[in-house]
Amino acid sequence: IWSPAPLETLSYVMAEQKFTETSPPSGADDNASVDPGRYHPHARFDDSGDVGGTGDDVLRPSCRDELRLAISLAVRAGRNMIPHLSSVGTAAGAESAAALGIQTKSNASDFATQVDVANEELITRAISSAFPSHRIIGEETVGSGPLPPLVRRDADGPDAPSHVWIVDPVDGTTNFAAGIPLTCVSVGMVDGRTLVPAMGVAYSPATDECYVAVRGRGAYRNGIKIAAPGDVTLSGAVVCFEYGYDKDPASIRKMTGAVGSVLCHGCKSVRSLGSGVLDLCYVAAGRLDVVFTGIGNEGWKPWDYCAAMVIVEEAGGTLRSLYGAPGRPSAADEFDAEGRVVPGSYVFDIYSRSMICGVNDTVVEECRNVILQGAN
């Protein structure tokens, strides 16, 4: 698990070239809907983002170059994490831990390592070089300061549109520092015209898994299409909740009350994995059935959502806020008076402080109702 094969022998291209399709008939509309399941099985991907064996008969997604770069950077940054992960618990572990250079943010439990900082520099430098007009929001650049807003660009004119990349260079930093393998790199991109996440890549170096999604093209793990199961209900659900860094007693009581309510209402089990991005990816893949946050002061940030939101929604999962999007008094546009998911084209706001995500509408509805009972 700690010694992945050389990049040139890996099949990460499958995570990128799964979005390639057979070319449309002559004269067909380039924007016409095409089958995302067609791919070239002999292609190979390395950390340069190079893809071989696809030929000229392949139609790429509109964000082909951005996708290639995102996969390349996520894999390269993930490889930077392996030396420390593999050293914990060995004779070299103490030296590796001392070299992490831990820097605290909001409190002693909320910190960054030198690998977080180096990974973000690697990613932002490469994006800025390749796409100088694009904006970047990175977790370590923001730190504990205010979140920079997304800015919608005019669809016309020389400045439009500018996409926004949202980066978490090490998601699950506490896990990473402790040598726990549930940690990853997340690279997402928001369409500057719609302000909706359009592409997401999450790479878990310890498990050597690359999750990739482009809006409208499906979600994949190491080139295999993934789909959230549609028949799970609360009684059979594995539910995940992350306690985060909040130490406020009132907030802790709300969080434990919500988790207790889920347990009392008979879910299969509750887990806390320590990586919000992987939590969402695992819902997309059916490894978890529900994940929620924002009960107390532990709510997540845009870099926890951006890439994984595309992955989970393209896998068929449901993503909503528990209490309503920022600036809205309630979640009435997301759930009706009986707590059922409102059908339609609702888009989750990645600046929301609360969230519930599940493999289907039914389990989201059931779980949300018992969560709110326990948190109040």
Coordinates of C-alpha atoms in Angstrom, one line a residue:
I1 CA 0.0 0.0 0.0
W2 CA 2.9 2.3 0.6
S3 CA 4.9 1.4 -2.5
P4 CA 2.8 2.2 -5.5
A5 CA 4.0 1.3 -8.9
P6 CA 6.0 3.9 -11.0
L7 CA 3.7 6.4 -12.5
E8 CA 4.4 5.2 -16.0
T9 CA 3.0 1.8 -15.3
L10 CA -0.2 3.1 -13.7
S11 CA -3.5 3.5 -15.4
Y12 CA -4.5 6.9 -14.3
V13 CA -5.1 7.7 -17.9
M14 CA -8.3 5.6 -17.4
A15 CA -9.5 8.3 -15.0
E16 CA -9.0 10.9 -17.7
Q17 CA -9.6 9.0 -20.9
K18 CA -12.9 7.6 -19.7
F19 CA -14.2 11.0 -20.6
T20 CA -13.2 10.5 -24.2
E21 CA -15.8 9.5 -26.7
T22 CA -15.9 8.2 -30.2
S23 CA -16.0 11.2 -32.5
P24 CA -19.4 12.4 -33.6
P25 CA -20.5 11.8 -37.2
S26 CA -19.3 14.2 -39.8
G27 CA -21.2 17.5 -39.5
A28 CA -22.5 16.7 -36.0
D29 CA -22.7 19.4 -33.3
D30 CA -19.5 19.4 -31.3
N31 CA -21.6 20.1 -28.2
A32 CA -24.0 17.2 -28.8
S33 CA -24.5 14.6 -26.1
V34 CA -22.1 11.6 -26.4
D35 CA -21.5 8.4 -24.6
P36 CA -19.0 8.9 -21.8
G37 CA -18.4 5.2 -21.4
R38 CA -16.2 4.8 -24.5
Y39 CA -12.4 4.8 -23.8
H40 CA -9.2 3.3 -25.1
P41 CA -8.0 0.5 -22.8
H42 CA -4.4 0.6 -23.8
A43 CA -3.7 4.3 -23.0
R44 CA -1.3 5.2 -20.2
F45 CA -1.1 8.3 -18.0
D46 CA 1.9 9.6 -16.2
D47 CA 2.5 12.6 -14.0
S48 CA 3.1 14.9 -17.0
G49 CA -0.6 14.4 -17.9
D50 CA 0.4 12.8 -21.2
V51 CA -2.0 10.4 -22.7
G52 CA -1.0 7.9 -25.4
G53 CA -3.0 5.6 -27.6
T54 CA -6.1 7.7 -27.9
G55 CA -5.7 8.7 -31.5
D56 CA -7.2 11.6 -33.4
D57 CA -10.7 10.0 -33.5
V58 CA -11.5 11.0 -29.9
L59 CA -13.6 13.9 -28.8
R60 CA -12.4 15.4 -25.5
P61 CA -14.4 17.2 -22.9
S62 CA -14.4 21.0 -23.1
C63 CA -12.1 21.1 -20.1
R64 CA -9.6 18.5 -21.4
D65 CA -6.5 20.5 -20.7
E66 CA -7.7 21.5 -17.2
L67 CA -8.6 17.9 -16.5
R68 CA -5.2 16.6 -17.6
L69 CA -3.4 19.1 -15.4
A70 CA -5.6 18.5 -12.4
I71 CA -5.0 14.7 -12.5
S72 CA -1.3 15.3 -13.0
L73 CA -1.0 17.7 -10.1
A74 CA -3.1 15.6 -7.7
V75 CA -1.0 12.6 -8.3
R76 CA 2.3 14.5 -8.0
A77 CA 1.2 16.2 -4.8
G78 CA -0.1 12.8 -3.5
R79 CA 3.3 11.3 -4.1
N80 CA 4.8 14.0 -1.9
M81 CA 2.8 12.6 1.0
I82 CA 4.1 9.0 0.8
P83 CA 7.5 9.4 2.4
H84 CA 6.0 10.6 5.7
L85 CA 3.0 8.2 5.6
S86 CA 5.4 5.2 5.0
S87 CA 7.8 6.3 7.8
V88 CA 5.3 6.6 10.7
G89 CA 5.9 3.8 13.2
T90 CA 9.4 3.0 11.9
A91 CA 12.8 4.1 13.1
A92 CA 12.7 7.0 10.7
G93 CA 9.3 8.1 11.9
A94 CA 10.4 10.6 14.6
E95 CA 12.7 12.4 12.2
S96 CA 9.9 12.5 9.6
A97 CA 7.5 13.9 12.2
A98 CA 9.9 16.6 13.3
A99 CA 10.4 17.6 9.6
L100 CA 6.7 18.2 9.1
G101 CA 7.0 21.8 10.4
I102 CA 3.5 21.9 11.9
Q103 CA 1.9 25.4 11.9
T104 CA -1.3 25.9 13.9
K105 CA -4.3 27.9 12.4
S106 CA -7.5 28.4 14.4
N107 CA -6.4 26.2 17.3
A108 CA -3.9 23.4 18.1
S109 CA -6.1 20.8 16.4
D110 CA -6.3 22.9 13.2
F111 CA -2.9 22.9 11.6
A112 CA -0.9 22.6 8.4
T113 CA 2.4 20.9 7.7
Q114 CA 5.2 21.8 5.3
V115 CA 3.8 19.2 2.9
D116 CA 0.4 21.1 2.8
V117 CA 2.2 24.3 2.0
A118 CA 4.6 22.7 -0.6
N119 CA 1.7 20.9 -2.3
E120 CA -0.3 24.0 -2.6
E121 CA 2.6 25.9 -4.0
L122 CA 3.2 23.1 -6.5
I123 CA -0.4 23.1 -7.6
T124 CA -1.0 26.9 -7.7
R125 CA 2.2 27.6 -9.6
A126 CA 1.4 25.1 -12.3
I127 CA -2.2 26.3 -12.7
S128 CA -1.1 29.9 -12.9
S129 CA 1.5 29.0 -15.5
A130 CA -0.9 27.1 -17.6
F131 CA -4.0 29.3 -17.2
P132 CA -2.9 32.8 -16.1
S133 CA -6.5 34.2 -16.3
H134 CA -7.9 31.6 -13.9
R135 CA -8.3 32.3 -10.2
I136 CA -7.2 30.0 -7.4
I137 CA -8.5 29.5 -3.9
G138 CA -6.3 27.3 -1.8
E139 CA -6.8 26.2 1.8
E140 CA -3.3 27.1 3.0
T141 CA -3.3 30.5 1.2
V142 CA -6.6 31.4 2.9
G143 CA -5.6 29.9 6.3
S144 CA -7.8 31.0 9.1
G145 CA -8.7 34.3 7.3
P146 CA -12.0 35.2 5.5
L147 CA -13.0 33.1 2.5
P148 CA -12.6 34.9 -0.8
P149 CA -15.9 35.1 -2.7
L150 CA -16.5 33.5 -6.1
V151 CA -17.0 36.2 -8.6
R152 CA -19.2 35.7 -11.6
R153 CA -17.7 37.0 -14.8
D154 CA -19.6 38.5 -17.7
A155 CA -20.0 35.9 -20.4
D156 CA -18.9 38.5 -23.0
G157 CA -15.8 40.6 -23.3
P158 CA -12.1 40.2 -23.0
D159 CA -12.1 39.3 -19.3
A160 CA -14.7 36.5 -19.5
P161 CA -15.0 34.0 -18.2
S162 CA -12.4 33.2 -15.6
H163 CA -12.6 29.8 -14.0
V164 CA -11.9 29.4 -10.3
W165 CA -9.7 26.5 -9.1
I166 CA -10.3 25.4 -5.5
V167 CA -7.5 23.3 -3.9
D168 CA -7.0 21.3 -0.8
P169 CA -3.4 20.2 -0.9
V170 CA -3.8 17.7 1.9
D171 CA -7.3 16.9 3.0
G172 CA -7.2 15.0 6.3
T173 CA -4.1 16.7 7.6
T174 CA -4.5 15.2 11.1
N175 CA -4.7 11.7 9.5
F176 CA -1.6 12.5 7.4
A177 CA 0.5 13.7 10.3
A178 CA -0.5 10.6 12.3
G179 CA 0.3 8.3 9.4
I180 CA -3.3 7.3 9.0
P181 CA -3.9 6.4 5.3
L182 CA -7.2 8.2 4.9
T183 CA -5.9 11.4 3.4
C184 CA -5.9 12.8 -0.1
V185 CA -5.3 15.7 -2.5
S186 CA -8.3 17.6 -3.9
V187 CA -8.3 19.7 -7.0
G188 CA -11.6 21.2 -8.3
M189 CA -12.6 23.8 -10.8
V190 CA -15.7 26.1 -10.8
D191 CA -17.1 27.4 -14.1
G192 CA -16.7 31.2 -13.9
R193 CA -20.0 31.8 -15.8
T194 CA -22.2 29.6 -13.7
L195 CA -20.3 29.5 -10.4
V196 CA -21.0 25.8 -10.3
P197 CA -18.2 23.2 -9.8
A198 CA -17.5 21.7 -13.2
M199 CA -14.6 19.3 -12.6
G200 CA -13.2 17.4 -9.7
V201 CA -10.1 15.2 -9.0
A202 CA -9.2 13.6 -5.7
Y203 CA -6.2 11.4 -5.3
S204 CA -5.6 9.2 -2.3
P205 CA -1.9 8.2 -2.3
A206 CA -2.1 5.5 0.4
T207 CA -4.8 3.6 -1.4
D208 CA -3.6 4.6 -4.8
E209 CA -7.0 5.7 -5.9
C210 CA -7.9 8.5 -8.2
Y211 CA -11.4 9.8 -8.3
V212 CA -12.3 12.0 -11.3
A213 CA -15.5 13.6 -12.5
V214 CA -16.5 16.2 -15.1
R215 CA -20.0 17.6 -15.0
G216 CA -22.3 15.7 -17.4
R217 CA -19.7 13.0 -18.0
G218 CA -20.0 10.6 -15.1
A219 CA -17.6 9.8 -12.2
Y220 CA -14.7 7.3 -12.2
R221 CA -12.3 5.7 -9.8
N222 CA -9.0 4.6 -11.5
G223 CA -10.9 4.5 -14.8
I224 CA -13.9 2.4 -13.6
K225 CA -17.2 4.1 -13.6
I226 CA -18.8 4.4 -10.1
A227 CA -22.4 4.8 -9.1
A228 CA -24.0 5.4 -5.8
P229 CA -26.5 2.7 -4.9
G230 CA -30.2 3.7 -5.1
D231 CA -31.8 1.2 -2.8
V232 CA -30.2 2.0 0.6
T233 CA -32.4 3.2 3.5
L234 CA -31.4 4.5 6.9
S235 CA -31.8 1.1 8.6
G236 CA -29.0 -0.3 6.4
A237 CA -26.9 2.8 6.1
V238 CA -23.3 3.4 7.1
V239 CA -23.4 7.1 8.3
C240 CA -20.3 9.3 8.6
F241 CA -19.8 12.4 10.7
E242 CA -16.6 14.5 11.3
Y243 CA -16.3 16.3 14.6
G244 CA -13.7 18.7 13.3
Y245 CA -11.8 21.1 15.5
D246 CA -14.6 22.7 17.5
K247 CA -14.2 22.6 21.3
D248 CA -17.2 24.6 22.3
P249 CA -19.3 22.6 24.8
A250 CA -22.6 23.7 23.4
S251 CA -21.5 22.8 19.8
I252 CA -20.2 19.4 21.0
R253 CA -23.5 18.6 22.7
K254 CA -25.3 19.3 19.4
M255 CA -22.9 17.1 17.5
T256 CA -23.1 14.2 19.9
G257 CA -26.9 14.6 20.1
A258 CA -27.2 14.4 16.3
V259 CA -25.0 11.3 16.1
G260 CA -26.8 9.7 19.0
S261 CA -30.1 10.3 17.3
V262 CA -28.9 8.6 14.1
L263 CA -27.7 5.6 16.2
C264 CA -31.0 5.4 18.2
H265 CA -33.0 5.3 15.0
G266 CA -31.2 2.2 13.8
C267 CA -28.6 2.9 11.2
K268 CA -26.2 0.1 10.4
S269 CA -23.2 1.9 11.9
V270 CA -21.5 5.4 12.3
R271 CA -18.0 6.2 11.2
S272 CA -15.7 9.2 11.4
L273 CA -12.9 8.9 8.9
G274 CA -11.1 12.2 9.2
S275 CA -11.2 13.3 5.5
G276 CA -14.2 15.2 4.2
V277 CA -13.2 14.8 0.6
L278 CA -12.8 11.1 0.9
D279 CA -16.1 10.9 2.8
L280 CA -17.9 12.3 -0.2
C281 CA -15.9 10.1 -2.6
Y282 CA -16.8 7.1 -0.6
V283 CA -20.5 8.1 -0.8
A284 CA -20.1 8.3 -4.6
A285 CA -18.6 4.8 -4.6
G286 CA -21.1 3.3 -2.2
R287 CA -18.6 2.7 0.6
L288 CA -20.5 5.1 2.8
D289 CA -24.2 5.9 2.5
V290 CA -24.5 9.3 4.2
V291 CA -22.2 12.0 5.4
F292 CA -23.3 15.2 7.1
T293 CA -21.7 18.3 8.7
G294 CA -22.6 21.7 10.1
I295 CA -24.4 20.7 13.3
G296 CA -22.3 22.9 15.5
N297 CA -19.3 25.0 14.5
E298 CA -17.6 22.2 12.6
G299 CA -18.9 23.0 9.1
W300 CA -16.7 22.5 6.1
K301 CA -15.2 24.9 3.6
P302 CA -15.3 25.2 -0.2
W303 CA -12.1 23.1 -0.7
D304 CA -13.8 20.2 1.1
Y305 CA -16.7 20.3 -1.3
C306 CA -15.7 21.6 -4.7
A307 CA -14.0 18.5 -6.4
A308 CA -15.9 15.9 -4.4
M309 CA -19.3 17.6 -5.1
V310 CA -18.8 16.9 -8.8
I311 CA -17.7 13.3 -8.1
V312 CA -20.7 12.5 -5.9
E313 CA -23.3 14.1 -8.0
E314 CA -22.0 12.6 -11.2
A315 CA -22.2 9.2 -9.4
G316 CA -25.9 9.8 -8.8
G317 CA -25.7 10.9 -5.1
T318 CA -27.7 13.7 -3.5
L319 CA -26.1 16.7 -1.9
R320 CA -28.0 19.3 0.1
S321 CA -27.6 21.7 3.0
L322 CA -29.1 20.8 6.4
Y323 CA -30.3 24.2 7.3
G324 CA -30.2 26.2 4.1
A325 CA -27.6 27.9 1.8
P326 CA -25.8 31.1 2.9
G327 CA -28.2 34.1 2.9
R328 CA -31.3 31.9 3.1
P329 CA -33.4 31.6 6.2
S330 CA -34.1 27.9 5.7
A331 CA -33.7 24.9 3.4
A332 CA -37.2 25.3 2.0
D333 CA -35.9 25.3 -1.6
E334 CA -34.1 22.0 -0.9
F335 CA -36.7 20.1 1.3
D336 CA -40.5 20.4 1.4
A337 CA -42.6 20.7 4.6
E338 CA -42.5 16.9 5.1
G339 CA -38.7 16.8 4.7
R340 CA -38.6 15.3 1.3
V341 CA -36.0 16.4 -1.2
V342 CA -37.4 19.0 -3.6
P343 CA -36.8 17.6 -7.1
G344 CA -35.3 19.9 -9.7
S345 CA -32.0 21.5 -10.7
Y346 CA -30.9 22.6 -7.2
V347 CA -27.2 23.4 -7.0
F348 CA -25.5 23.0 -3.7
D349 CA -23.6 26.1 -2.5
I350 CA -20.0 25.2 -1.7
Y351 CA -19.9 28.1 0.8
S352 CA -22.6 26.4 2.9
R353 CA -21.7 25.6 6.5
S354 CA -24.0 22.6 6.7
M355 CA -24.4 19.7 4.4
I356 CA -25.9 16.3 4.0
C357 CA -24.9 13.9 1.3
G358 CA -26.3 10.5 0.6
V359 CA -26.4 7.8 -2.0
N360 CA -30.1 8.5 -2.8
D361 CA -32.9 10.9 -1.9
T362 CA -34.6 8.5 0.5
V363 CA -31.7 8.0 2.8
V364 CA -30.9 11.7 2.8
E365 CA -34.5 12.5 3.8
E366 CA -34.6 9.8 6.6
C367 CA -31.2 10.7 8.0
R368 CA -31.8 14.5 7.9
N369 CA -35.0 14.2 9.9
V370 CA -33.4 12.2 12.7
I371 CA -30.3 14.4 12.7
L372 CA -32.4 17.6 13.2
Q373 CA -34.3 15.9 16.0
G374 CA -31.1 15.1 17.9
A375 CA -29.4 18.4 17.3
N376 CA -32.2 20.5 18.6

